[in-house]
């Protein structure tokens, strides 16, 4: 039997749980137990001591992340069921049986009723990224649930400020770290790379760029491992320049261009993106702006808006007439409308005619729980600039 602590809601606060949002904020509770450790399992009761949900306790504005709205004393069974459902969903929509693609997000936190848990599949390796300490006791359960015909190796990579001593391989380590995505080859550094090692969420947007890349000079900024660059080169881009402030990222982008046979048309540059755009932006037919999250909390959203505005204004101001810009935000606290309003403000500042060609988002292996709209974190626009 699992040991639970009990937390009690203030009168009237149970209505929010009725909307099945997977977060409960600290202000909803009578009190926050001082003795509880981060990640402790709790049962939430309303003010009349009736069961409402099971979740993981956190210190912060989000005090509990909901695992289930159904009562159970067997959390292992709940987690196993949700893992099975996550894999079944991806099989059902054909994400795990694609020719030329052997990578996929297997678990996407709240989108799969497993809050704070990310699992990415890279060929036969699963990278497990935990965002709170509550998942540590269940790593063996997770490994056992996924250890079948398509995953053999497991790397645990705690996120953020979590205890990094827990980072490492759960068993054997694979000999190779190369994956395929739509037939393109990529080397992935899951141990030291950003997030889990590769940005799987941009897969379909890279494919969209490929349809527009033929005979174009393309600038891929915040290029990381060169995902957009390889897709563009494979589909006939004249030249692609990958710019990132990280030398290891640029080195990996160069490697990925090389193993796909495109070194002669690819240039990797280590530079500040804004400065590079100022000096060279007018040389390109297509510019990709895929920065890291400028805002990781509501408190920093104003600074983030200014950063997105400066970046996009500079690109809109400098790109060739008739050029296209793929611009993105992965900031969870930036809504799609707010992002579009910010790009509009950037276009006004640049003073050029700009059309929205298309709105972009995240792929099906990053599903959005309908009760958790915050899960739709990736926003993108294709802009045409005259």
Short mmCIF file of C-alpha atoms in Angstrom, two decimals:
data_model
loop_
_atom_site.label_atom_id
_atom_site.label_comp_id
_atom_site.label_asym_id
_atom_site.label_seq_id
_atom_site.Cartn_x
_atom_site.Cartn_y
_atom_site.Cartn_z
CA UNK A 1 0.00 0.00 0.00
CA UNK A 2 1.17 3.51 -0.83
CA UNK A 3 1.55 5.99 2.01
CA UNK A 4 -0.34 9.25 1.44
CA UNK A 5 -0.46 12.54 3.28
CA UNK A 6 -3.80 14.35 3.36
CA UNK A 7 -4.40 17.95 2.30
CA UNK A 8 -7.66 19.82 2.73
CA UNK A 9 -9.16 22.41 0.41
CA UNK A 10 -10.70 25.63 1.56
CA UNK A 11 -14.52 25.84 1.20
CA UNK A 12 -15.50 26.45 -2.43
CA UNK A 13 -12.10 25.56 -3.88
CA UNK A 14 -13.25 22.09 -4.97
CA UNK A 15 -15.02 23.71 -7.95
CA UNK A 16 -11.71 24.12 -9.76
CA UNK A 17 -11.04 20.38 -9.43
CA UNK A 18 -14.44 19.78 -11.00
CA UNK A 19 -12.99 21.29 -14.18
CA UNK A 20 -10.30 18.55 -14.04
CA UNK A 21 -7.35 20.90 -14.34
CA UNK A 22 -4.27 18.90 -13.26
CA UNK A 23 -2.79 21.66 -11.09
CA UNK A 24 -3.97 22.82 -7.66
CA UNK A 25 -2.52 26.13 -6.51
CA UNK A 26 -1.25 26.71 -3.00
CA UNK A 27 -3.96 29.25 -2.18
CA UNK A 28 -6.65 26.58 -2.54
CA UNK A 29 -5.57 24.73 0.62
CA UNK A 30 -6.31 25.38 4.27
CA UNK A 31 -2.60 25.07 4.97
CA UNK A 32 0.53 23.63 3.39
CA UNK A 33 2.12 20.96 5.61
CA UNK A 34 5.58 22.13 6.61
CA UNK A 35 6.91 18.59 7.05
CA UNK A 36 6.09 17.40 3.51
CA UNK A 37 9.00 16.80 1.16
CA UNK A 38 8.94 17.75 -2.50
CA UNK A 39 7.24 14.99 -4.50
CA UNK A 40 5.32 13.45 -1.59
CA UNK A 41 2.13 11.67 -2.57
CA UNK A 42 -1.03 13.29 -1.22
CA UNK A 43 -4.76 12.77 -1.24
CA UNK A 44 -6.79 15.94 -1.61
CA UNK A 45 -10.01 16.27 0.36
CA UNK A 46 -12.60 19.01 0.12
CA UNK A 47 -13.67 21.07 3.13
CA UNK A 48 -16.19 18.34 4.04
CA UNK A 49 -13.41 15.70 3.97
CA UNK A 50 -14.60 14.05 0.74
CA UNK A 51 -11.97 12.65 -1.64
CA UNK A 52 -11.19 14.77 -4.72
CA UNK A 53 -7.83 13.67 -6.19
CA UNK A 54 -4.38 12.05 -5.81
CA UNK A 55 -1.25 13.97 -6.67
CA UNK A 56 2.37 14.95 -6.06
CA UNK A 57 3.13 17.74 -3.58
CA UNK A 58 5.38 20.62 -4.64
CA UNK A 59 6.78 23.72 -2.97
CA UNK A 60 5.65 26.63 -5.13
CA UNK A 61 2.57 28.30 -6.56
CA UNK A 62 1.43 24.95 -7.98
CA UNK A 63 1.17 22.95 -4.76
CA UNK A 64 -0.14 19.66 -6.16
CA UNK A 65 0.12 18.08 -9.60
CA UNK A 66 -2.80 15.69 -10.09
CA UNK A 67 -2.11 12.06 -10.98
CA UNK A 68 -5.70 10.83 -10.74
CA UNK A 69 -9.19 12.06 -9.94
CA UNK A 70 -10.11 8.49 -8.97
CA UNK A 71 -9.33 7.17 -5.48
CA UNK A 72 -6.80 4.36 -5.22
CA UNK A 73 -4.26 3.09 -2.72
CA UNK A 74 -2.12 1.57 -5.46
CA UNK A 75 -0.16 4.35 -7.18
CA UNK A 76 2.04 1.84 -9.01
CA UNK A 77 -1.06 0.49 -10.74
CA UNK A 78 -2.21 4.01 -11.67
CA UNK A 79 1.17 4.91 -13.15
CA UNK A 80 1.40 1.63 -15.08
CA UNK A 81 -2.08 2.18 -16.51
CA UNK A 82 -1.24 5.73 -17.63
CA UNK A 83 2.03 4.57 -19.21
CA UNK A 84 0.17 1.84 -21.08
CA UNK A 85 -2.39 4.38 -22.30
CA UNK A 86 0.37 6.74 -23.46
CA UNK A 87 2.05 4.04 -25.53
CA UNK A 88 -1.27 2.74 -26.86
CA UNK A 89 -2.25 6.25 -28.01
CA UNK A 90 1.00 6.63 -29.97
CA UNK A 91 0.61 3.21 -31.54
CA UNK A 92 -3.01 3.96 -32.41
CA UNK A 93 -2.12 7.05 -34.43
CA UNK A 94 0.92 5.47 -36.09
CA UNK A 95 3.72 7.29 -34.28
CA UNK A 96 5.71 4.19 -33.34
CA UNK A 97 5.73 2.44 -36.69
CA UNK A 98 7.02 5.00 -39.18
CA UNK A 99 9.45 4.19 -41.97
CA UNK A 100 12.52 6.39 -41.65
CA UNK A 101 11.66 7.66 -38.13
CA UNK A 102 12.76 5.93 -34.94
CA UNK A 103 12.28 8.76 -32.42
CA UNK A 104 9.15 9.96 -30.65
CA UNK A 105 7.95 11.46 -27.36
CA UNK A 106 6.48 8.56 -25.42
CA UNK A 107 5.19 10.54 -22.42
CA UNK A 108 4.29 14.22 -22.30
CA UNK A 109 3.51 15.08 -18.69
CA UNK A 110 -0.02 16.35 -18.14
CA UNK A 111 -0.92 15.44 -21.73
CA UNK A 112 -0.59 11.79 -20.70
CA UNK A 113 -1.87 12.13 -17.11
CA UNK A 114 1.69 11.78 -15.79
CA UNK A 115 2.48 15.32 -14.57
CA UNK A 116 6.13 16.25 -14.39
CA UNK A 117 7.30 13.24 -16.43
CA UNK A 118 8.80 13.42 -19.93
CA UNK A 119 10.05 10.35 -21.80
CA UNK A 120 11.60 10.61 -25.25
CA UNK A 121 12.43 7.57 -27.37
CA UNK A 122 15.60 7.78 -29.46
CA UNK A 123 15.93 4.57 -31.46
CA UNK A 124 16.27 1.97 -28.65
CA UNK A 125 17.08 4.52 -25.94
CA UNK A 126 14.54 6.22 -23.68
CA UNK A 127 15.55 9.47 -21.99
CA UNK A 128 13.49 9.98 -18.82
CA UNK A 129 13.27 13.61 -17.73
CA UNK A 130 11.70 14.12 -14.29
CA UNK A 131 10.51 17.57 -13.21
CA UNK A 132 9.87 16.80 -9.56
CA UNK A 133 11.25 14.39 -6.99
CA UNK A 134 8.03 12.37 -6.80
CA UNK A 135 9.06 10.29 -9.79
CA UNK A 136 12.33 9.02 -8.30
CA UNK A 137 10.77 6.01 -6.49
CA UNK A 138 9.05 4.92 -9.70
CA UNK A 139 12.02 4.79 -12.09
CA UNK A 140 12.21 0.99 -11.95
CA UNK A 141 8.48 0.79 -12.60
CA UNK A 142 8.82 3.10 -15.61
CA UNK A 143 11.75 1.09 -16.93
CA UNK A 144 9.85 -2.16 -16.54
CA UNK A 145 6.78 -0.76 -18.26
CA UNK A 146 8.74 0.40 -21.31
CA UNK A 147 11.32 -2.35 -21.56
CA UNK A 148 9.86 -4.16 -24.52
CA UNK A 149 10.65 -4.58 -28.20
CA UNK A 150 11.33 -0.89 -28.92
CA UNK A 151 13.26 0.39 -25.85
CA UNK A 152 16.34 -1.30 -24.38
CA UNK A 153 18.35 1.53 -22.76
CA UNK A 154 17.30 4.13 -20.20
CA UNK A 155 18.89 7.42 -19.26
CA UNK A 156 17.55 9.43 -16.31
CA UNK A 157 17.97 13.19 -16.70
CA UNK A 158 16.40 15.23 -13.87
CA UNK A 159 15.33 18.72 -14.95
CA UNK A 160 16.17 22.12 -13.55
CA UNK A 161 17.27 22.32 -9.93
CA UNK A 162 16.52 18.70 -9.10
CA UNK A 163 19.21 16.54 -7.54
CA UNK A 164 21.68 15.97 -10.39
CA UNK A 165 23.33 13.07 -8.56
CA UNK A 166 20.38 11.02 -9.80
CA UNK A 167 21.43 11.66 -13.40
CA UNK A 168 22.74 8.65 -15.27
CA UNK A 169 22.13 5.37 -17.04
CA UNK A 170 19.68 2.91 -15.54
CA UNK A 171 21.58 -0.16 -16.62
CA UNK A 172 23.53 -0.62 -19.83
CA UNK A 173 24.57 2.21 -22.13
CA UNK A 174 24.04 2.00 -25.92
CA UNK A 175 27.05 1.98 -28.22
CA UNK A 176 25.49 4.39 -30.74
CA UNK A 177 23.68 7.72 -30.38
CA UNK A 178 22.34 8.21 -33.89
CA UNK A 179 18.64 8.49 -34.76
CA UNK A 180 16.56 8.88 -37.92
CA UNK A 181 13.74 11.33 -38.49
CA UNK A 182 11.89 11.22 -41.84
CA UNK A 183 14.98 9.48 -43.21
CA UNK A 184 17.45 12.13 -42.00
CA UNK A 185 20.28 11.11 -39.68
CA UNK A 186 21.06 12.94 -36.43
CA UNK A 187 23.61 12.41 -33.68
CA UNK A 188 22.02 13.08 -30.28
CA UNK A 189 23.85 14.06 -27.09
CA UNK A 190 21.30 13.02 -24.50
CA UNK A 191 23.77 13.24 -21.62
CA UNK A 192 24.95 16.85 -22.03
CA UNK A 193 22.59 18.26 -24.67
CA UNK A 194 19.66 20.58 -24.01
CA UNK A 195 16.42 19.06 -22.71
CA UNK A 196 16.53 15.35 -23.62
CA UNK A 197 19.05 15.88 -26.43
CA UNK A 198 16.95 16.77 -29.50
CA UNK A 199 13.91 18.94 -30.16
CA UNK A 200 11.36 16.33 -31.20
CA UNK A 201 8.56 18.90 -30.96
CA UNK A 202 9.69 20.62 -34.18
CA UNK A 203 9.53 17.47 -36.33
CA UNK A 204 6.50 18.45 -38.43
CA UNK A 205 7.59 22.09 -38.65
CA UNK A 206 10.95 20.96 -40.03
CA UNK A 207 9.03 18.97 -42.61
CA UNK A 208 7.00 22.08 -43.49
CA UNK A 209 10.19 24.10 -44.00
CA UNK A 210 11.45 21.39 -46.34
CA UNK A 211 8.57 22.04 -48.75
CA UNK A 212 9.74 25.67 -49.16
CA UNK A 213 13.52 25.22 -49.11
CA UNK A 214 14.43 24.48 -52.74
CA UNK A 215 17.03 26.89 -54.18
CA UNK A 216 16.83 29.17 -51.13
CA UNK A 217 19.54 30.71 -48.97
CA UNK A 218 18.44 29.90 -45.43
CA UNK A 219 19.48 31.14 -42.00
CA UNK A 220 18.71 28.85 -39.05
CA UNK A 221 19.14 30.79 -35.80
CA UNK A 222 19.30 29.22 -32.34
CA UNK A 223 20.07 26.24 -34.54
CA UNK A 224 21.11 23.85 -31.74
CA UNK A 225 21.88 20.53 -33.48
CA UNK A 226 20.81 21.73 -36.92
CA UNK A 227 17.46 19.98 -37.30
CA UNK A 228 15.88 22.61 -39.55
CA UNK A 229 19.18 22.93 -41.43
CA UNK A 230 19.38 19.25 -42.40
CA UNK A 231 15.75 19.17 -43.59
CA UNK A 232 16.30 22.27 -45.74
CA UNK A 233 19.54 20.94 -47.23
CA UNK A 234 17.96 17.58 -48.01
CA UNK A 235 15.21 19.33 -49.95
CA UNK A 236 17.37 21.43 -52.22
CA UNK A 237 18.33 24.56 -50.27
CA UNK A 238 21.14 26.41 -52.02
CA UNK A 239 22.95 27.15 -48.77
CA UNK A 240 22.11 26.95 -45.07
CA UNK A 241 23.82 28.85 -42.27
CA UNK A 242 23.32 27.56 -38.71
CA UNK A 243 23.93 30.13 -35.98
CA UNK A 244 24.05 29.39 -32.25
CA UNK A 245 25.90 30.98 -29.34
CA UNK A 246 27.00 27.50 -28.14
CA UNK A 247 30.11 26.10 -29.82
CA UNK A 248 29.20 22.46 -28.92
CA UNK A 249 25.79 22.97 -30.53
CA UNK A 250 27.38 24.37 -33.71
CA UNK A 251 29.83 21.47 -33.78
CA UNK A 252 26.95 19.00 -33.58
CA UNK A 253 25.03 20.85 -36.32
CA UNK A 254 28.14 20.58 -38.51
CA UNK A 255 28.36 16.86 -37.73
CA UNK A 256 24.71 16.31 -38.64
CA UNK A 257 25.14 18.17 -41.93
CA UNK A 258 28.21 16.05 -42.66
CA UNK A 259 26.70 12.62 -41.93
CA UNK A 260 23.80 13.47 -44.24
CA UNK A 261 26.22 14.49 -47.01
CA UNK A 262 25.58 18.25 -47.03
CA UNK A 263 28.80 19.79 -45.68
CA UNK A 264 29.52 21.71 -48.87
CA UNK A 265 26.28 23.68 -48.58
CA UNK A 266 26.28 24.17 -44.81
CA UNK A 267 28.05 26.74 -42.64
CA UNK A 268 28.00 26.63 -38.84
CA UNK A 269 28.67 29.90 -37.02
CA UNK A 270 29.06 30.57 -33.30
CA UNK A 271 27.57 34.01 -32.67
CA UNK A 272 25.01 36.09 -30.85
CA UNK A 273 21.89 35.82 -33.01
CA UNK A 274 20.76 39.45 -32.80
CA UNK A 275 24.18 40.70 -33.81
CA UNK A 276 24.37 38.23 -36.71
CA UNK A 277 20.93 39.27 -37.96
CA UNK A 278 21.97 42.92 -37.86
CA UNK A 279 25.01 42.24 -40.02
CA UNK A 280 23.85 39.43 -42.30
CA UNK A 281 20.05 39.13 -42.20
CA UNK A 282 19.63 40.67 -45.66
CA UNK A 283 21.49 37.78 -47.28
CA UNK A 284 18.71 35.21 -46.75
CA UNK A 285 15.45 34.11 -48.39
CA UNK A 286 14.24 32.22 -45.29
CA UNK A 287 15.06 32.86 -41.64
CA UNK A 288 14.18 30.46 -38.80
CA UNK A 289 13.82 31.97 -35.31
CA UNK A 290 13.57 29.17 -32.74
CA UNK A 291 14.88 30.66 -29.47
CA UNK A 292 14.86 28.99 -26.06
CA UNK A 293 12.03 29.91 -23.70
CA UNK A 294 12.52 33.58 -22.86
CA UNK A 295 10.02 33.24 -20.00
CA UNK A 296 9.78 30.36 -17.53
CA UNK A 297 7.35 32.08 -15.14
CA UNK A 298 4.57 34.65 -15.24
CA UNK A 299 6.85 37.09 -13.42
CA UNK A 300 9.23 37.32 -16.37
CA UNK A 301 6.67 37.48 -19.18
CA UNK A 302 7.11 41.24 -19.78
CA UNK A 303 10.86 40.86 -20.35
CA UNK A 304 10.15 37.90 -22.60
CA UNK A 305 7.73 39.93 -24.73
CA UNK A 306 10.40 42.57 -25.26
CA UNK A 307 12.96 39.92 -26.21
CA UNK A 308 10.63 38.30 -28.77
CA UNK A 309 9.77 41.71 -30.17
CA UNK A 310 13.43 42.75 -30.59
CA UNK A 311 14.36 39.46 -32.23
CA UNK A 312 11.47 39.41 -34.68
CA UNK A 313 11.70 43.11 -35.50
CA UNK A 314 15.35 42.66 -36.41
CA UNK A 315 14.58 39.68 -38.67
CA UNK A 316 11.61 41.40 -40.35
CA UNK A 317 13.70 44.54 -40.90
CA UNK A 318 16.63 42.76 -42.52
CA UNK A 319 15.28 39.80 -44.52
CA UNK A 320 15.18 39.99 -48.32
CA UNK A 321 12.02 41.35 -49.96
CA UNK A 322 9.76 38.35 -50.59
CA UNK A 323 11.42 36.40 -47.79
CA UNK A 324 9.83 33.99 -45.32
CA UNK A 325 10.32 33.84 -41.55
CA UNK A 326 9.55 30.79 -39.42
CA UNK A 327 9.22 32.22 -35.91
CA UNK A 328 8.51 30.28 -32.71
CA UNK A 329 7.96 30.57 -28.97
CA UNK A 330 8.26 27.60 -26.61
CA UNK A 331 7.41 29.69 -23.52
CA UNK A 332 4.48 28.02 -21.76
CA UNK A 333 3.33 31.34 -20.29
CA UNK A 334 3.18 32.95 -23.73
CA UNK A 335 -0.29 32.25 -25.17
CA UNK A 336 -0.77 31.92 -28.91
CA UNK A 337 -2.65 35.23 -29.00
CA UNK A 338 0.00 37.03 -26.98
CA UNK A 339 2.71 35.63 -29.23
CA UNK A 340 0.89 36.80 -32.34
CA UNK A 341 0.30 40.24 -30.81
CA UNK A 342 4.02 40.47 -30.06
CA UNK A 343 4.97 39.58 -33.63
CA UNK A 344 2.48 42.20 -34.82
CA UNK A 345 4.19 44.80 -32.65
CA UNK A 346 7.55 43.73 -34.13
CA UNK A 347 6.20 44.12 -37.67
CA UNK A 348 4.86 47.59 -36.84
CA UNK A 349 8.28 48.57 -35.52
CA UNK A 350 9.98 47.21 -38.64
CA UNK A 351 7.48 49.03 -40.89
CA UNK A 352 7.28 46.43 -43.67
CA UNK A 353 4.29 44.59 -45.20
CA UNK A 354 3.95 41.22 -43.45
CA UNK A 355 1.45 38.41 -44.04
CA UNK A 356 0.73 35.42 -41.82
CA UNK A 357 1.13 32.41 -44.10
CA UNK A 358 0.42 29.71 -41.54
CA UNK A 359 0.14 29.04 -37.80
CA UNK A 360 2.24 26.18 -36.44
CA UNK A 361 2.30 24.13 -33.23
CA UNK A 362 3.50 20.93 -31.63
CA UNK A 363 3.06 17.40 -33.06
CA UNK A 364 0.72 14.62 -31.95
CA UNK A 365 3.27 12.96 -29.67
CA UNK A 366 3.08 16.15 -27.55
CA UNK A 367 -0.69 15.89 -26.90
CA UNK A 368 -2.57 18.64 -25.07
CA UNK A 369 -4.85 17.56 -22.25
CA UNK A 370 -8.06 19.44 -23.02
CA UNK A 371 -8.35 20.39 -19.34
CA UNK A 372 -4.79 21.79 -19.36
CA UNK A 373 -4.49 24.40 -22.14
CA UNK A 374 -1.06 25.38 -20.79
CA UNK A 375 0.19 22.17 -22.42
CA UNK A 376 0.00 23.89 -25.83
CA UNK A 377 3.38 25.49 -25.26
CA UNK A 378 4.83 25.58 -28.80
CA UNK A 379 3.55 28.44 -30.95
CA UNK A 380 4.78 29.25 -34.44
CA UNK A 381 4.06 31.47 -37.43
CA UNK A 382 5.25 31.47 -41.01
CA UNK A 383 5.50 35.10 -42.13
CA UNK A 384 5.87 36.47 -45.66
CA UNK A 385 7.71 39.80 -45.76
CA UNK A 386 7.54 42.24 -48.70
#
